[in-house]
Amino acid sequence: MKLFDVYPLFPIEIVRGKGCHVYDSEGTEYLDLYGGHAVISVGHSHPVYVKAISEQVAKLGFYSNSVINGLQREFASRLGKVCGYDDYSLFLVNSGAEANENALKLASFYNGRNKVLAFKKSFHGRTSAAVRVTDIPKYVAPVNEGLEVHFVELNDIEAVKSALETKEYSSVIIEGIQGIGGIQVPDDEFMRSLRAVCTETDTVLILDEIQSGYGRSGKFFAHQYAGIKADLITVAKGICNGYPMSGMLISPMFTPVYGQLGTTFGGNHLGCAGAIAVLDIIEKENLIENAAKVGAYLLEELKKIDGIKEVRGRGLMIGLEFEQPIKEIRTKLLFEQKVFTGVAGTNTIRLLPPLCLSMADAEEFITRFKRCL
């Protein structure tokens, strides 16, 4: 049997990592400015994380959600305090798309409505409802087309008001910062107005913080720059530093009903142990503050470089848009300068490094990046 061919692959096998560096099977070292697609939050092979995972799997890796799991409760309590949503509840699942699926479902259960408002250039996953609210038509199969979705431009509050005043929409789903869309940052005033109109129309506000959350923006959640609270918040990627895990933070306005939501693997013992360790490291090593500081340096220095059309982002979530396709630049970065980066569309390079990126590594990236240009 062979693997089903769904990704174009670079001819490199990464076999180990440490901090913000990874190493291939030939022993070559690479500076990781991508974090495995924003997944590595506290750095590769962090000893505290490794210890927590190792000790837990030696005791119990998994058991059913039909019994009490003290690690789930500990993690929920810790997460609420760290992120400022202590009065919310937590439902744990396995992937970002699954978290968004459940958020869309819970919103519809809440108000009985069956339409969703989403934004152009959005990405929320590839499963049934999540892909339908993603603004990439080629990802949407005929079987996904049942959900009625209306897309509007990001930051167009009048378009939002016009749609929501009909009171037909169960929810609005928006990324804290659009990732696949090219690191598009919602205006703070737009976010405040969006919160207000959702409240006025009893429309559930879902904040997809799967890529922009967990400290990446320089705050725990990117929407906190606007000083608002969402009704449902989805998290994944950096939550467990590489172990598959995600979750949904749920406002007290929702009442749980047995059978509406469920999961087999979500919130398993091994994942919770790793996720608690991630919070420990984020707090003790001040990684959110580090993301804000190092990210501000990168944004400032990158804006000085000729040849880049626009630099966008917050913290360690940065997009570099060029007039021309960036395939050649990204390839030169990887194979000549040994730097991993991501992409958004054809013209934008995405930087999503671990939150422990040092100022020295940031400076080294700027040096290597200038060589490519």
Short mmCIF file of C-alpha atoms in Angstrom, two decimals, residues 18-170:
data_model
loop_
_atom_site.label_atom_id
_atom_site.label_comp_id
_atom_site.label_asym_id
_atom_site.label_seq_id
_atom_site.Cartn_x
_atom_site.Cartn_y
_atom_site.Cartn_z
CA LYS A 18 14.97 21.44 19.30
CA GLY A 19 13.54 24.84 20.13
CA CYS A 20 13.16 26.77 16.86
CA HIS A 21 15.37 24.43 14.81
CA VAL A 22 14.69 21.15 13.02
CA TYR A 23 17.05 18.60 11.48
CA ASP A 24 16.62 16.37 8.45
CA SER A 25 17.70 12.76 7.97
CA GLU A 26 21.05 13.97 6.60
CA GLY A 27 21.74 16.01 9.75
CA THR A 28 21.14 19.41 8.12
CA GLU A 29 19.87 22.10 10.50
CA TYR A 30 16.98 24.41 9.50
CA LEU A 31 15.62 27.53 11.19
CA ASP A 32 11.91 26.86 11.70
CA LEU A 33 9.82 29.94 10.96
CA TYR A 34 6.73 27.83 10.29
CA GLY A 35 6.31 25.71 13.42
CA GLY A 36 4.76 22.84 11.48
CA HIS A 37 1.88 25.13 10.41
CA ALA A 38 1.66 27.09 13.70
CA VAL A 39 1.39 23.88 15.72
CA ILE A 40 4.67 24.07 17.64
CA SER A 41 3.95 26.70 20.26
CA VAL A 42 6.56 26.16 22.97
CA GLY A 43 9.37 24.80 20.78
CA HIS A 44 10.38 21.39 19.53
CA SER A 45 11.20 18.74 22.16
CA HIS A 46 10.81 21.07 25.15
CA PRO A 47 11.99 19.02 28.16
CA VAL A 48 8.98 19.94 30.34
CA TYR A 49 6.59 18.86 27.59
CA VAL A 50 8.54 15.67 26.85
CA LYS A 51 8.55 14.76 30.55
CA ALA A 52 4.80 15.32 30.93
CA ILE A 53 3.92 13.25 27.87
CA SER A 54 6.34 10.46 28.78
CA GLU A 55 5.19 10.16 32.38
CA GLN A 56 1.51 10.20 31.43
CA VAL A 57 1.75 7.56 28.70
CA ALA A 58 3.56 5.30 31.18
CA LYS A 59 0.53 5.59 33.48
CA LEU A 60 -2.49 5.85 31.16
CA GLY A 61 -2.69 7.13 27.62
CA PHE A 62 -6.42 6.83 27.07
CA TYR A 63 -9.73 5.92 28.59
CA SER A 64 -13.35 6.64 27.71
CA ASN A 65 -15.14 9.93 28.36
CA SER A 66 -17.78 7.94 30.24
CA VAL A 67 -15.73 8.33 33.44
CA ILE A 68 -14.19 11.28 35.28
CA ASN A 69 -10.92 12.54 33.84
CA GLY A 70 -9.22 14.76 36.40
CA LEU A 71 -6.72 16.00 33.83
CA GLN A 72 -9.55 17.45 31.73
CA ARG A 73 -10.83 19.38 34.72
CA GLU A 74 -7.37 20.61 35.64
CA PHE A 75 -6.68 21.74 32.09
CA ALA A 76 -10.04 23.54 31.77
CA SER A 77 -9.44 25.39 35.04
CA ARG A 78 -5.90 26.39 34.05
CA LEU A 79 -6.87 27.46 30.54
CA GLY A 80 -9.74 29.63 31.78
CA LYS A 81 -7.46 31.53 34.14
CA VAL A 82 -4.66 32.00 31.59
CA CYS A 83 -6.86 33.18 28.70
CA GLY A 84 -9.34 35.31 30.67
CA TYR A 85 -12.42 33.16 30.05
CA ASP A 86 -12.67 31.60 33.50
CA ASP A 87 -16.49 31.58 33.47
CA TYR A 88 -16.72 29.62 30.19
CA SER A 89 -16.91 25.84 29.72
CA LEU A 90 -14.57 23.70 27.63
CA PHE A 91 -15.36 20.89 25.17
CA LEU A 92 -12.29 19.02 23.93
CA VAL A 93 -12.01 17.34 20.54
CA ASN A 94 -9.19 16.46 18.12
CA SER A 95 -8.73 18.94 15.26
CA GLY A 96 -9.49 22.53 14.33
CA ALA A 97 -12.07 21.53 11.76
CA GLU A 98 -13.85 19.35 14.33
CA ALA A 99 -13.90 22.23 16.81
CA ASN A 100 -15.49 24.49 14.19
CA GLU A 101 -18.02 21.80 13.21
CA ASN A 102 -19.19 21.58 16.80
CA ALA A 103 -19.28 25.36 17.20
CA LEU A 104 -21.50 25.77 14.14
CA LYS A 105 -23.75 22.97 15.39
CA LEU A 106 -24.03 24.34 18.93
CA ALA A 107 -24.88 27.82 17.61
CA SER A 108 -27.70 26.37 15.49
CA PHE A 109 -29.03 24.36 18.43
CA TYR A 110 -29.04 27.57 20.49
CA ASN A 111 -31.23 29.76 18.27
CA GLY A 112 -32.75 27.27 15.83
CA ARG A 113 -31.46 29.10 12.76
CA ASN A 114 -29.78 27.45 9.78
CA LYS A 115 -27.75 30.15 7.99
CA VAL A 116 -24.16 31.21 8.67
CA LEU A 117 -22.35 34.46 7.89
CA ALA A 118 -18.66 34.08 7.03
CA PHE A 119 -15.95 36.20 5.43
CA LYS A 120 -14.20 36.23 2.10
CA LYS A 121 -10.68 34.72 2.15
CA SER A 122 -11.67 32.67 5.23
CA PHE A 123 -10.49 29.17 6.08
CA HIS A 124 -12.11 27.06 8.80
CA GLY A 125 -11.31 23.45 7.87
CA ARG A 126 -12.14 20.74 5.36
CA THR A 127 -14.93 18.78 7.11
CA SER A 128 -18.58 19.14 6.15
CA ALA A 129 -19.77 22.42 7.72
CA ALA A 130 -16.29 23.84 8.31
CA VAL A 131 -15.41 23.65 4.62
CA ARG A 132 -18.74 25.23 3.65
CA VAL A 133 -17.84 28.39 5.61
CA THR A 134 -14.38 28.38 4.01
CA ASP A 135 -14.09 30.76 1.05
CA ILE A 136 -12.19 28.33 -1.22
CA PRO A 137 -14.76 26.82 -3.65
CA LYS A 138 -12.48 24.01 -4.87
CA TYR A 139 -12.47 22.53 -1.35
CA VAL A 140 -16.28 22.24 -1.26
CA ALA A 141 -17.69 18.93 -2.52
CA PRO A 142 -21.33 18.55 -3.62
CA VAL A 143 -22.11 16.71 -0.39
CA ASN A 144 -21.04 19.81 1.59
CA GLU A 145 -23.36 22.27 -0.14
CA GLY A 146 -26.45 21.89 2.05
CA LEU A 147 -25.52 24.57 4.59
CA GLU A 148 -26.57 28.06 3.50
CA VAL A 149 -23.64 30.45 3.89
CA HIS A 150 -23.28 34.10 2.95
CA PHE A 151 -19.79 35.57 2.54
CA VAL A 152 -19.01 39.27 3.05
CA GLU A 153 -15.80 41.28 2.90
CA LEU A 154 -13.71 41.43 6.06
CA ASN A 155 -14.16 44.77 7.90
CA ASP A 156 -17.40 45.63 6.02
CA ILE A 157 -19.69 46.19 8.99
CA GLU A 158 -22.56 47.53 6.85
CA ALA A 159 -22.70 44.26 4.92
CA VAL A 160 -22.77 42.39 8.23
CA LYS A 161 -25.59 44.54 9.59
CA SER A 162 -27.60 44.16 6.40
CA ALA A 163 -27.41 40.36 6.63
CA LEU A 164 -27.96 39.96 10.37
CA GLU A 165 -30.92 42.32 10.65
CA THR A 166 -33.03 39.57 9.01
CA LYS A 167 -32.41 37.44 12.11
CA GLU A 168 -32.00 34.34 9.92
CA TYR A 169 -28.37 33.63 10.77
CA SER A 170 -27.47 31.25 13.56
#
